[in-house]
Short mmCIF file of C-alpha atoms in Angstrom, two decimals:
data_model
loop_
_atom_site.label_atom_id
_atom_site.label_comp_id
_atom_site.label_asym_id
_atom_site.label_seq_id
_atom_site.Cartn_x
_atom_site.Cartn_y
_atom_site.Cartn_z
CA MET A 261 150.92 52.66 -123.14
CA ALA A 262 148.44 54.93 -124.90
CA SER A 263 146.46 53.28 -127.70
CA GLN A 264 147.99 55.65 -130.26
CA ASP A 265 151.44 54.37 -129.29
CA ILE A 266 150.64 50.80 -130.31
CA PRO A 267 152.19 50.05 -133.72
CA ILE A 268 149.58 48.97 -136.26
CA THR A 269 149.91 47.09 -139.55
CA GLU A 270 147.36 48.04 -142.19
CA SER A 271 146.79 44.50 -143.43
CA HIS A 272 144.70 45.12 -146.54
CA HIS A 273 144.80 48.05 -148.93
CA HIS A 274 144.89 48.70 -152.65
CA LEU A 275 146.54 51.28 -154.89
CA TRP A 276 145.15 52.06 -158.33
CA THR A 277 144.27 54.44 -161.14
CA PRO A 278 142.07 53.87 -164.22
CA ASP A 279 145.27 53.95 -166.29
CA THR A 280 146.84 51.03 -164.45
CA HIS A 281 143.62 49.19 -163.53
CA SER A 282 141.31 49.58 -166.53
CA TRP A 283 138.46 47.65 -164.87
CA LEU A 284 137.75 50.85 -162.92
CA LYS A 285 136.37 52.30 -166.14
CA SER A 286 133.37 49.95 -165.92
CA ALA A 287 132.32 51.43 -162.57
CA ASP A 288 129.61 53.48 -164.31
CA ASP A 289 127.60 50.27 -164.82
CA PRO A 290 125.42 49.85 -161.69
CA ASP A 291 125.26 46.08 -162.29
CA SER A 292 129.02 45.74 -162.47
CA PRO A 293 130.91 44.42 -159.44
CA THR A 294 133.15 47.47 -159.83
CA ALA A 295 130.28 49.95 -159.30
CA PRO A 296 131.11 50.60 -155.61
CA PHE A 297 134.52 51.93 -156.69
CA LYS A 298 133.16 54.73 -158.87
CA ALA A 299 133.87 57.29 -156.15
CA ILE A 300 137.48 56.10 -155.67
CA GLN A 301 138.93 56.18 -159.16
CA LYS A 302 142.44 57.12 -158.06
CA TYR A 303 144.15 55.94 -154.90
CA LEU A 304 147.94 55.96 -154.74
CA LEU A 305 150.61 56.09 -152.05
CA PRO A 306 150.10 59.80 -151.12
CA HIS A 307 146.40 59.08 -150.54
CA LEU A 308 147.21 56.09 -148.34
CA LEU A 309 149.79 58.00 -146.31
CA ALA A 310 147.34 60.86 -145.78
CA ASP A 311 144.63 58.47 -144.59
CA ILE A 312 146.85 56.64 -142.12
CA ASP A 313 148.67 59.74 -140.85
CA PRO A 314 146.50 60.19 -137.71
CA TYR A 315 147.33 56.65 -136.58
CA ASN A 316 150.49 54.82 -135.60
CA ILE A 317 150.50 52.64 -138.71
CA THR A 318 154.04 51.47 -139.20
CA LYS A 319 153.56 48.85 -141.91
CA SER A 320 151.07 47.94 -144.62
CA VAL A 321 150.15 45.09 -146.97
CA TYR A 322 149.22 45.76 -150.58
CA ILE A 323 146.57 43.36 -151.88
CA GLU A 324 146.35 42.63 -155.57
CA CYS A 325 143.51 44.30 -157.43
CA LEU A 326 143.76 43.04 -161.00
CA LYS A 327 146.24 45.50 -162.43
CA ASP A 328 146.43 45.37 -166.22
CA GLY A 329 149.02 42.97 -167.62
CA ASP A 330 150.81 40.01 -166.11
CA PRO A 331 150.20 39.58 -162.36
CA VAL A 332 153.95 39.50 -161.77
CA ASP A 333 154.06 43.02 -163.22
CA GLU A 334 151.68 44.08 -160.44
CA THR A 335 154.11 42.69 -157.88
CA LYS A 336 156.94 44.57 -159.61
CA TRP A 337 154.82 47.77 -159.61
CA ALA A 338 153.98 47.49 -155.90
CA GLN A 339 157.61 46.70 -155.03
CA ALA A 340 158.75 49.78 -156.93
CA ILE A 341 156.36 51.89 -154.86
CA ALA A 342 157.78 50.38 -151.67
CA ASP A 343 161.33 51.02 -152.83
CA SER A 344 160.53 54.61 -153.75
CA ASN A 345 159.56 55.90 -150.31
CA PRO A 346 161.73 56.03 -147.16
CA LYS A 347 159.05 54.42 -144.98
CA GLY A 348 158.86 51.38 -147.26
CA PHE A 349 155.08 51.28 -147.78
CA PRO A 350 153.80 48.73 -148.68
CA HIS A 351 155.94 46.35 -146.64
CA GLY A 352 154.06 43.25 -147.79
CA ILE A 353 152.59 42.36 -151.19
CA VAL A 354 149.87 39.78 -151.83
CA SER A 355 149.67 39.06 -155.54
CA ASN A 356 147.41 37.38 -158.04
CA CYS A 357 148.19 33.97 -159.53
CA ASP A 358 146.01 31.50 -161.40
CA LEU A 359 146.56 28.34 -159.36
CA THR A 360 145.17 26.21 -162.21
CA SER A 361 147.96 27.31 -164.55
CA ALA A 362 150.33 24.66 -165.87
CA GLU A 363 153.09 27.17 -165.06
CA VAL A 364 151.96 27.92 -161.52
CA LEU A 365 155.34 27.05 -159.97
CA LYS A 366 157.15 29.32 -162.44
CA LYS A 367 154.69 32.12 -161.73
CA LEU A 368 155.14 31.78 -157.95
CA THR A 369 158.92 31.72 -158.40
CA ASN A 370 158.75 34.94 -160.42
CA HIS A 371 156.68 36.63 -157.72
CA MET A 372 159.19 35.51 -155.10
CA THR A 373 162.00 37.46 -156.76
CA TYR A 374 160.48 40.59 -155.15
CA PRO A 375 161.43 40.90 -151.47
CA ASN A 376 158.08 42.21 -150.20
CA PHE A 377 156.04 39.41 -151.77
CA ARG A 378 154.20 37.38 -149.12
CA GLY A 379 151.36 35.44 -150.68
CA ILE A 380 148.58 34.96 -153.21
CA ARG A 381 145.02 36.14 -153.64
CA GLN A 382 143.11 34.52 -156.46
CA VAL A 383 139.61 35.96 -156.36
CA LEU A 384 137.03 33.18 -156.00
CA GLN A 385 133.96 35.31 -155.35
CA PHE A 386 131.12 34.13 -157.58
CA HIS A 387 127.34 34.38 -157.43
CA PRO A 388 125.21 32.19 -159.72
CA VAL A 389 122.60 34.92 -160.34
CA LYS A 390 123.82 38.34 -159.27
CA LYS A 391 126.39 39.75 -161.71
CA ARG A 392 127.32 42.58 -159.34
CA LEU A 393 128.70 40.02 -156.86
CA CYS A 394 130.82 38.14 -159.42
CA PHE A 395 134.54 38.74 -159.65
CA ALA A 396 135.56 35.17 -160.57
CA ALA A 397 134.90 33.57 -163.96
CA HIS A 398 133.14 30.56 -162.42
CA ASP A 399 132.44 28.78 -159.14
CA GLU A 400 134.46 25.60 -159.62
CA PHE A 401 137.97 26.52 -158.46
CA LEU A 402 137.61 25.13 -154.94
CA THR A 403 136.61 21.67 -156.21
CA ASP A 404 139.07 21.63 -159.11
CA ILE A 405 141.87 19.13 -158.42
CA THR A 406 144.35 21.19 -160.46
CA TRP A 407 143.51 24.31 -158.45
CA GLN A 408 143.84 22.37 -155.19
CA GLN A 409 147.28 21.13 -156.25
CA GLY A 410 148.34 24.69 -157.06
CA PHE A 411 147.01 25.85 -153.69
CA SER A 412 149.05 23.20 -151.86
CA LEU A 413 152.26 24.62 -153.39
CA LEU A 414 151.86 27.69 -151.21
CA ALA A 415 152.86 25.67 -148.14
CA THR A 416 156.10 24.57 -149.80
CA HIS A 417 157.13 28.19 -150.19
CA ASN A 418 155.67 29.49 -146.90
CA LEU A 419 153.20 31.70 -148.74
CA THR A 420 149.83 32.89 -147.47
CA PHE A 421 146.48 32.84 -149.24
CA ASP A 422 143.91 35.64 -149.09
CA LEU A 423 140.41 34.20 -149.41
CA ILE A 424 137.78 36.38 -151.07
CA ALA A 425 134.58 34.38 -151.48
CA LEU A 426 130.88 34.55 -150.63
CA PRO A 427 129.28 32.69 -147.70
CA HIS A 428 127.78 29.97 -149.91
CA GLN A 429 131.35 29.08 -150.95
CA PHE A 430 132.74 28.78 -147.42
CA ARG A 431 132.08 25.06 -146.91
CA ARG A 432 134.11 24.18 -149.98
CA ALA A 433 136.83 26.60 -148.90
CA TYR A 434 136.92 24.97 -145.47
CA ASP A 435 137.32 21.53 -147.05
CA VAL A 436 140.40 22.77 -148.91
CA ILE A 437 141.86 24.63 -145.94
CA LYS A 438 141.53 21.75 -143.48
CA VAL A 439 143.72 19.45 -145.61
CA ASN A 440 146.34 22.20 -145.95
CA PRO A 441 146.98 23.15 -142.31
CA ASN A 442 150.37 24.72 -143.05
CA ILE A 443 148.91 27.46 -145.25
CA SER A 444 147.86 30.63 -143.44
CA VAL A 445 144.55 31.80 -144.90
CA VAL A 446 143.38 35.40 -144.49
CA ILE A 447 139.62 35.90 -144.83
CA ASN A 448 139.01 39.08 -146.80
CA HIS A 449 136.20 41.58 -146.21
CA CYS A 450 134.93 39.79 -143.08
CA GLY A 451 133.54 37.04 -145.29
CA SER A 452 131.95 39.30 -147.92
CA MET A 453 128.57 39.81 -146.26
CA PHE A 454 127.06 41.75 -149.13
CA GLU A 455 123.66 40.17 -148.58
CA ARG A 456 122.02 40.15 -145.14
CA ASP A 457 119.06 37.83 -145.65
CA GLU A 458 118.52 35.07 -143.11
CA ALA A 459 119.78 32.25 -145.33
CA THR A 460 123.04 34.07 -146.13
CA MET A 461 123.54 35.02 -142.50
CA LYS A 462 123.25 31.35 -141.54
CA LEU A 463 125.88 30.36 -144.07
CA TRP A 464 128.19 33.14 -142.87
#
């Protein structure tokens, strides 16, 4: 079988415009974590299909990217895109949910009303000094008992978790993952190696 005949799943992509994802408008600030996205202000299904056309990509997974409004609306938006094209892209949807919320079960249930929904990504990436590496509000989620309880609910509903964190956060992430062996965890961005100094490389 030729390599181009092997079916491929694109397991991590986003779709956005500044109108639907207003955080893109802060990309002009070089210290903002959104700065790297300045050159990609609009990326929708036609752009994705054009990029994957040379390859035998038969399925894809949309990963949340902080669309404006309620996170369930992002799931609804991505599902509508999937329903609108004959190839069904994206076939999987990983959505945002605050696992510390008192209504976490209700929020997960609402996400699950959409057939392509597969799991959660709550961005944990935080750096104590460098603003450009901070996407999370703080660095305490992984040790927060309430967050850990919300995380454990994913196993009950056979949902995955996409982990986006920095190397110095990995030990705490591992401690949570090892006591939740029935939750499949997907490490995003190869472990977010934005810094390549020796100390960070050791942690990674």
